[in-house]
Amino acid sequence: MVGLALTLKIRDDHDMRNIISLILGTIGLVLVVIAYFPILGALNWFILPIPIVGLAIGATSDKTSGRNLCIAVVAASALRLWLGGGLF
């Protein structure tokens, strides 16, 4: 009985990590969309750590949706930084 309860708790923790990763990825996505406007590209330097933390949290989860969202947001932010030369 204790083993079953421990297994259920571990799964709940992994689900919560995925939800936290999804939340951080969504916040990062909204901010990256704002930073895609001209002259706001440098904001990506401040936005980029948010999905990176979400990616790290999502990597410890059994589910992959939060991790995949954070990977896409990091890629979009890095692409915008690259296209703007890191400043624009």
N, CA, C and O atoms as a MOPAC input file, in Angstrom:
PM7 MOZYME 1SCF
protein

 N      0.81900 1    -1.19100 1     0.00000 1
 C      0.00000 1     0.00000 1     0.00000 1
 C      0.86900 1     1.26400 1     0.00000 1
 O      0.54000 1     2.24400 1    -0.66800 1
 N      1.97000 1     1.23800 1     0.74600 1
 C      2.84800 1     2.39400 1     0.80200 1
 C      3.50100 1     2.61200 1    -0.56000 1
 O      3.67400 1     3.75400 1    -0.98600 1
 N      3.85800 1     1.54500 1    -1.23700 1
 C      4.48300 1     1.65800 1    -2.55000 1
 C      3.56100 1     2.31400 1    -3.56600 1
 O      3.99900 1     3.10900 1    -4.39700 1
 N      2.27000 1     1.97000 1    -3.49000 1
 C      1.30300 1     2.57000 1    -4.39900 1
 C      1.15200 1     4.05600 1    -4.11900 1
 O      1.10100 1     4.86000 1    -5.05000 1
 N      1.08200 1     4.42700 1    -2.86100 1
 C      0.96300 1     5.84200 1    -2.50300 1
 C      2.20300 1     6.61800 1    -2.93400 1
 O      2.09700 1     7.74900 1    -3.40700 1
 N      3.36100 1     6.01800 1    -2.77500 1
 C      4.59900 1     6.67500 1    -3.18300 1
 C      4.64200 1     6.84300 1    -4.70100 1
 O      5.08700 1     7.87800 1    -5.19700 1
 N      4.18400 1     5.83600 1    -5.43800 1
 C      4.14200 1     5.92100 1    -6.89600 1
 C      3.19300 1     7.01700 1    -7.34800 1
 O      3.51000 1     7.75900 1    -8.27800 1
 N      2.04200 1     7.13300 1    -6.71200 1
 C      1.08200 1     8.17100 1    -7.07500 1
 C      1.64200 1     9.55400 1    -6.77600 1
 O      1.44100 1    10.48300 1    -7.55800 1
 N      2.34300 1     9.70300 1    -5.65300 1
 C      2.92900 1    10.99600 1    -5.31500 1
 C      4.00300 1    11.38800 1    -6.31600 1
 O      4.07900 1    12.54900 1    -6.71900 1
 N      4.83000 1    10.44100 1    -6.71900 1
 C      5.88400 1    10.73500 1    -7.68600 1
 C      5.26800 1    11.17400 1    -9.01000 1
 O      5.76300 1    12.11100 1    -9.63600 1
 N      4.19900 1    10.51400 1    -9.44600 1
 C      3.54600 1    10.91200 1   -10.68700 1
 C      2.92700 1    12.29700 1   -10.56000 1
 O      2.96000 1    13.06900 1   -11.51800 1
 N      2.36900 1    12.62800 1    -9.41800 1
 C      1.79900 1    13.95600 1    -9.21800 1
 C      2.87700 1    15.02600 1    -9.30100 1
 O      2.64600 1    16.09400 1    -9.86800 1
 N      4.03900 1    14.75400 1    -8.74800 1
 C      5.14600 1    15.70900 1    -8.81300 1
 C      5.58300 1    15.93200 1   -10.26000 1
 O      5.85500 1    17.06300 1   -10.66200 1
 N      5.64900 1    14.85700 1   -11.03400 1
 C      6.05300 1    14.98700 1   -12.43100 1
 C      5.00100 1    15.75600 1   -13.22800 1
 O      5.34800 1    16.56200 1   -14.09100 1
 N      3.72300 1    15.51600 1   -12.94800 1
 C      2.67300 1    16.26900 1   -13.62400 1
 C      2.75800 1    17.74600 1   -13.27500 1
 O      2.56500 1    18.60100 1   -14.14000 1
 N      3.04200 1    18.05100 1   -12.02600 1
 C      3.15500 1    19.44800 1   -11.61000 1
 C      4.35000 1    20.11400 1   -12.28200 1
 O      4.28100 1    21.28500 1   -12.65700 1
 N      5.42600 1    19.38600 1   -12.43200 1
 C      6.58800 1    19.95300 1   -13.12500 1
 C      6.25000 1    20.27600 1   -14.57600 1
 O      6.70100 1    21.28900 1   -15.11100 1
 N      5.45600 1    19.41900 1   -15.21000 1
 C      5.04300 1    19.67800 1   -16.58400 1
 C      4.14300 1    20.91100 1   -16.64400 1
 O      4.26900 1    21.71800 1   -17.56500 1
 N      3.25200 1    21.06600 1   -15.69300 1
 C      2.36200 1    22.23200 1   -15.65900 1
 C      3.16900 1    23.50300 1   -15.43700 1
 O      2.91500 1    24.51500 1   -16.09000 1
 N      4.13100 1    23.46900 1   -14.53300 1
 C      4.99000 1    24.64300 1   -14.29400 1
 C      5.76100 1    24.97900 1   -15.56400 1
 O      5.89700 1    26.15100 1   -15.91600 1
 N      6.26300 1    23.96500 1   -16.25000 1
 C      6.98700 1    24.18300 1   -17.49200 1
 C      6.07400 1    24.78900 1   -18.55700 1
 O      6.50000 1    25.67000 1   -19.30300 1
 N      4.83400 1    24.33100 1   -18.63800 1
 C      3.87000 1    24.90100 1   -19.58200 1
 C      3.57600 1    26.36100 1   -19.25500 1
 O      3.47900 1    27.19300 1   -20.15600 1
 N      3.43800 1    26.66800 1   -17.99100 1
 C      3.16000 1    28.05200 1   -17.58600 1
 C      4.33300 1    28.95900 1   -17.94400 1
 O      4.13600 1    30.03400 1   -18.51100 1
 N      5.54300 1    28.53700 1   -17.61800 1
 C      6.72200 1    29.34800 1   -17.95000 1
 C      6.89200 1    29.48100 1   -19.46000 1
 O      7.26900 1    30.54600 1   -19.94900 1
 N      6.62000 1    28.42400 1   -20.19300 1
 C      6.70900 1    28.48100 1   -21.64100 1
 C      5.68200 1    29.42600 1   -22.24600 1
 O      5.98400 1    30.14400 1   -23.20000 1
 N      4.47300 1    29.43100 1   -21.70000 1
 C      3.42300 1    30.32000 1   -22.19700 1
 C      3.76200 1    31.77300 1   -21.89500 1
 O      3.59400 1    32.64000 1   -22.75300 1
 N      4.23300 1    32.04400 1   -20.69800 1
 C      4.65100 1    33.41100 1   -20.35100 1
 C      5.78100 1    33.85500 1   -21.27500 1
 O      5.76400 1    34.97500 1   -21.78700 1
 N      6.75500 1    32.98800 1   -21.48700 1
 C      7.85400 1    33.30600 1   -22.38100 1
 C      7.38200 1    33.53600 1   -23.80900 1
 O      7.89500 1    34.42000 1   -24.49400 1
 N      6.41100 1    32.74900 1   -24.26400 1
 C      5.90200 1    32.90000 1   -25.62500 1
 C      5.22300 1    34.24900 1   -25.82300 1
 O      5.43400 1    34.90900 1   -26.84000 1
 N      4.41900 1    34.65400 1   -24.86700 1
 C      3.74500 1    35.95700 1   -24.95900 1
 C      4.78000 1    37.08000 1   -24.99700 1
 O      4.65400 1    38.01800 1   -25.78400 1
 N      5.78900 1    36.98500 1   -24.15700 1
 C      6.81600 1    38.02000 1   -24.12200 1
 C      7.67600 1    38.02600 1   -25.38800 1
 O      8.08600 1    39.08900 1   -25.85500 1
 N      7.94600 1    36.85000 1   -25.93900 1
 C      8.73400 1    36.78100 1   -27.17000 1
 C      7.95800 1    37.37800 1   -28.34000 1
 O      8.54600 1    38.03400 1   -29.19900 1
 N      6.65600 1    37.16000 1   -28.38100 1
 C      5.84300 1    37.76200 1   -29.44200 1
 C      5.91900 1    39.28300 1   -29.35600 1
 O      6.01600 1    39.95700 1   -30.38200 1
 N      5.87600 1    39.82100 1   -28.15400 1
 C      6.01100 1    41.27800 1   -27.97600 1
 C      7.39200 1    41.73500 1   -28.42000 1
 O      7.52600 1    42.79200 1   -29.03600 1
 N      8.42000 1    40.94900 1   -28.11500 1
 C      9.79200 1    41.34000 1   -28.44800 1
 C     10.10300 1    41.19200 1   -29.93400 1
 O     11.17800 1    41.60400 1   -30.37200 1
 N      9.19400 1    40.61700 1   -30.72200 1
 C      9.41100 1    40.51500 1   -32.15900 1
 C      9.17000 1    41.84000 1   -32.86900 1
 O      9.54500 1    41.97900 1   -34.03300 1
 N      8.56100 1    42.81400 1   -32.21000 1
 C      8.36100 1    44.12800 1   -32.81800 1
 C      9.71800 1    44.81800 1   -32.98400 1
 O     10.63500 1    44.59500 1   -32.19400 1
 N      9.83700 1    45.65100 1   -34.01100 1
 C     11.11000 1    46.35500 1   -34.22300 1
 C     11.50900 1    47.17900 1   -32.99800 1
 O     10.64300 1    47.69200 1   -32.29000 1
 N     12.76500 1    47.30300 1   -32.75400 1
 C     13.40500 1    48.05900 1   -31.67400 1
 C     13.27400 1    47.35600 1   -30.31300 1
 O     13.89800 1    47.79500 1   -29.34700 1
 N     12.49600 1    46.29500 1   -30.21300 1
 C     12.32300 1    45.61000 1   -28.93000 1
 C     13.07800 1    44.27600 1   -28.87100 1
 O     12.89000 1    43.50600 1   -27.92900 1
 N     13.91800 1    43.99800 1   -29.85200 1
 C     14.61300 1    42.71700 1   -29.92000 1
 C     15.54800 1    42.45300 1   -28.75600 1
 O     15.75800 1    41.30100 1   -28.37700 1
 N     16.10900 1    43.50200 1   -28.18800 1
 C     17.03500 1    43.32500 1   -27.06100 1
 C     16.31800 1    42.79700 1   -25.81800 1
 O     16.96600 1    42.29200 1   -24.90200 1
 N     15.00300 1    42.90500 1   -25.77700 1
 C     14.25300 1    42.35000 1   -24.64400 1
 C     14.41400 1    40.84000 1   -24.54700 1
 O     14.23700 1    40.26200 1   -23.47500 1
 N     14.74600 1    40.20500 1   -25.65400 1
 C     14.91200 1    38.75100 1   -25.64400 1
 C     16.01900 1    38.30500 1   -24.70000 1
 O     15.98100 1    37.18200 1   -24.19700 1
 N     17.00200 1    39.16000 1   -24.45000 1
 C     18.04300 1    38.81700 1   -23.48100 1
 C     17.45600 1    38.64900 1   -22.08100 1
 O     17.94400 1    37.83400 1   -21.29800 1
 N     16.41600 1    39.41200 1   -21.76400 1
 C     15.77400 1    39.30700 1   -20.45300 1
 C     14.69800 1    38.22700 1   -20.43400 1
 O     14.39500 1    37.66000 1   -19.38400 1
 N     14.12500 1    37.95000 1   -21.59800 1
 C     13.06200 1    36.95700 1   -21.69900 1
 C     13.61700 1    35.54300 1   -21.76400 1
 O     13.00000 1    34.61600 1   -21.23800 1
 N     14.75200 1    35.36200 1   -22.38900 1
 C     15.32400 1    34.04400 1   -22.64100 1
 C     15.48700 1    33.16500 1   -21.39400 1
 O     15.28000 1    31.95600 1   -21.50200 1
 N     15.84200 1    33.69100 1   -20.23100 1
 C     15.96700 1    32.80900 1   -19.05900 1
 C     14.65100 1    32.17000 1   -18.60700 1
 O     14.67100 1    31.10700 1   -17.98600 1
 N     13.51700 1    32.79100 1   -18.90200 1
 C     12.23200 1    32.23500 1   -18.45900 1
 C     11.97500 1    30.87400 1   -19.10000 1
 O     11.74600 1    29.90900 1   -18.37100 1
 N     12.00300 1    30.74900 1   -20.44000 1
 C     11.78400 1    29.40800 1   -21.00000 1
 C     12.94200 1    28.44200 1   -20.75600 1
 O     12.74700 1    27.22800 1   -20.79700 1
 N     14.14100 1    28.96300 1   -20.50500 1
 C     15.25500 1    28.05600 1   -20.18800 1
 C     15.00800 1    27.38400 1   -18.83800 1
 O     15.26800 1    26.19000 1   -18.68300 1
 N     14.51100 1    28.14100 1   -17.86300 1
 C     14.15200 1    27.54400 1   -16.56900 1
 C     13.00200 1    26.55700 1   -16.75800 1
 O     13.00400 1    25.47500 1   -16.17100 1
 N     12.01300 1    26.93800 1   -17.58500 1
 C     10.91300 1    26.02600 1   -17.88400 1
 C     11.38900 1    24.75900 1   -18.56600 1
 O     10.86200 1    23.67600 1   -18.31000 1
 N     12.37400 1    24.88700 1   -19.42700 1
 C     12.95800 1    23.72700 1   -20.10400 1
 C     13.63700 1    22.80500 1   -19.10700 1
 O     13.50000 1    21.58400 1   -19.19300 1
 N     14.36500 1    23.37800 1   -18.16900 1
 C     15.03900 1    22.56400 1   -17.15400 1
 C     14.02700 1    21.83800 1   -16.27000 1
 O     14.22300 1    20.67200 1   -15.92800 1
 N     12.95800 1    22.51800 1   -15.90500 1
 C     11.92100 1    21.88400 1   -15.08200 1
 C     11.18800 1    20.82400 1   -15.88400 1
 O     10.91100 1    19.73700 1   -15.37800 1
 N     10.87100 1    21.14500 1   -17.15000 1
 C     10.16300 1    20.19000 1   -17.99800 1
 C     10.98000 1    18.96400 1   -18.32800 1
 O     10.41800 1    17.90000 1   -18.58800 1
 N     12.29500 1    19.08700 1   -18.32400 1
 C     13.15100 1    17.93600 1   -18.61200 1
 C     13.08600 1    16.88600 1   -17.51200 1
 O     13.39800 1    15.72000 1   -17.75300 1
 N     12.68800 1    17.28200 1   -16.31500 1
 C     12.59600 1    16.32400 1   -15.21000 1
 C     11.23400 1    15.66100 1   -15.13300 1
 O     11.01500 1    14.80600 1   -14.27500 1
 N     10.31400 1    16.03800 1   -16.01200 1
 C      8.96500 1    15.48900 1   -16.00900 1
 C      8.86900 1    14.31000 1   -16.97100 1
 O      9.65900 1    14.19100 1   -17.90800 1
 N      7.88900 1    13.43900 1   -16.72400 1
 C      7.65200 1    12.31500 1   -17.62500 1
 C      6.97200 1    12.77000 1   -18.91500 1
 O      7.16200 1    12.15900 1   -19.96700 1
 N      6.19700 1    13.82000 1   -18.83700 1
 C      5.48700 1    14.32700 1   -20.01100 1
 C      6.38100 1    15.31900 1   -20.74700 1
 O      7.28300 1    15.91400 1   -20.15800 1
 N      6.12100 1    15.48900 1   -22.04000 1
 C      7.02700 1    16.28500 1   -22.85200 1
 C      6.41500 1    17.57400 1   -23.38600 1
 O      7.11400 1    18.34300 1   -24.04600 1
 N      5.15100 1    17.83600 1   -23.12900 1
 C      4.51600 1    19.01000 1   -23.73400 1
 C      5.12000 1    20.31800 1   -23.23300 1
 O      5.35000 1    21.22400 1   -24.03500 1
 N      5.37700 1    20.44400 1   -21.96200 1
 C      5.97800 1    21.65400 1   -21.42000 1
 C      7.39600 1    21.85600 1   -21.91100 1
 O      7.79800 1    22.97000 1   -22.24600 1
 N      8.14400 1    20.77500 1   -21.95100 1
 C      9.52200 1    20.84800 1   -22.44400 1
 C      9.54800 1    21.26600 1   -23.90800 1
 O     10.36100 1    22.10300 1   -24.30100 1
 N      8.66100 1    20.68700 1   -24.72000 1
 C      8.63800 1    21.00800 1   -26.14600 1
 C      8.23600 1    22.45900 1   -26.38900 1
 O      8.78000 1    23.10900 1   -27.28100 1
 N      7.28900 1    22.97300 1   -25.60700 1
 C      6.89800 1    24.37200 1   -25.74100 1
 C      8.08000 1    25.28200 1   -25.40900 1
 O      8.33400 1    26.25800 1   -26.11500 1
 N      8.78500 1    24.97000 1   -24.35700 1
 C      9.93300 1    25.79100 1   -23.96700 1
 C     11.04600 1    25.72800 1   -25.00500 1
 O     11.72900 1    26.72700 1   -25.23400 1
 N     11.24100 1    24.57500 1   -25.63500 1
 C     12.24400 1    24.47200 1   -26.70200 1
 C     11.86700 1    25.38600 1   -27.85500 1
 O     12.72600 1    26.07000 1   -28.41200 1
 N     10.58000 1    25.40300 1   -28.22000 1
 C     10.13200 1    26.26000 1   -29.31900 1
 C     10.29900 1    27.73600 1   -28.97500 1
 O     10.69100 1    28.52900 1   -29.83100 1
 N     10.00800 1    28.10900 1   -27.73600 1
 C     10.14000 1    29.51000 1   -27.32500 1
 C     11.60900 1    29.92400 1   -27.29200 1
 O     11.94500 1    31.03000 1   -27.71300 1
 N     12.47800 1    29.06200 1   -26.80300 1
 C     13.91500 1    29.36300 1   -26.79600 1
 C     14.41400 1    29.51500 1   -28.23100 1
 O     15.19900 1    30.41800 1   -28.52000 1
 N     13.96800 1    28.64800 1   -29.12300 1
 C     14.39200 1    28.73800 1   -30.52200 1
 C     13.90200 1    30.03000 1   -31.16300 1
 O     14.65300 1    30.67800 1   -31.89300 1
 N     12.65000 1    30.41700 1   -30.90300 1
 C     12.11000 1    31.65900 1   -31.47100 1
 C     12.85500 1    32.87500 1   -30.93600 1
 O     13.14700 1    33.80700 1   -31.68400 1
 N     13.15700 1    32.86600 1   -29.65800 1
 C     13.88000 1    33.98500 1   -29.05400 1
 C     15.31100 1    34.05700 1   -29.57900 1
 O     15.81500 1    35.14200 1   -29.87100 1
 N     15.95700 1    32.91500 1   -29.69800 1
 C     17.32800 1    32.89500 1   -30.21100 1
 C     17.36300 1    33.32200 1   -31.68100 1
 O     18.29200 1    34.00700 1   -32.10900 1
 N     16.35800 1    32.92000 1   -32.44300 1
 C     16.29200 1    33.33600 1   -33.84500 1
 C     16.14600 1    34.85600 1   -33.95400 1
 O     16.79600 1    35.48500 1   -34.78900 1
 N     15.30300 1    35.43700 1   -33.12100 1
 C     15.10800 1    36.88900 1   -33.14800 1
 C     16.39600 1    37.61500 1   -32.74200 1
 O     16.74300 1    38.64100 1   -33.32700 1
 N     17.09000 1    37.09000 1   -31.75500 1
 C     18.36400 1    37.69200 1   -31.36800 1
 C     19.38800 1    37.58700 1   -32.48800 1
 O     20.13800 1    38.52900 1   -32.74400 1
 N     19.41500 1    36.44100 1   -33.15400 1
 C     20.36200 1    36.24300 1   -34.23300 1
 C     20.05500 1    37.17300 1   -35.40800 1
 O     20.96500 1    37.77500 1   -35.97900 1
 N     18.77300 1    37.29000 1   -35.76700 1
 C     18.40300 1    38.14700 1   -36.89700 1
 C     18.66700 1    39.61400 1   -36.60300 1
 O     19.01600 1    40.37700 1   -37.50300 1
 N     18.50300 1    40.00900 1   -35.35400 1
 C     18.72100 1    41.39100 1   -34.99900 1
 C     20.13700 1    41.71000 1   -34.56600 1
 O     20.41600 1    42.83200 1   -34.14300 1
 N     21.01800 1    40.76100 1   -34.66300 1
 C     22.39900 1    40.99800 1   -34.26700 1
 C     22.57000 1    41.13300 1   -32.76300 1
 O     23.58200 1    41.65700 1   -32.29800 1
 N     21.59600 1    40.66900 1   -32.00300 1
 C     21.68100 1    40.73400 1   -30.54900 1
 C     21.19600 1    42.03500 1   -29.93900 1
 O     21.10800 1    42.15000 1   -28.71600 1
 N     20.88100 1    43.01100 1   -30.76600 1
 C     20.46700 1    44.31300 1   -30.23200 1
 C     19.08000 1    44.72300 1   -30.69600 1
 O     18.26100 1    45.16400 1   -29.88900 1
 N     18.81100 1    44.58500 1   -31.97100 1
 C     17.54800 1    45.08600 1   -32.51200 1
 C     16.68500 1    43.92700 1   -32.83500 1
 O     15.56200 1    44.10600 1   -33.30700 1

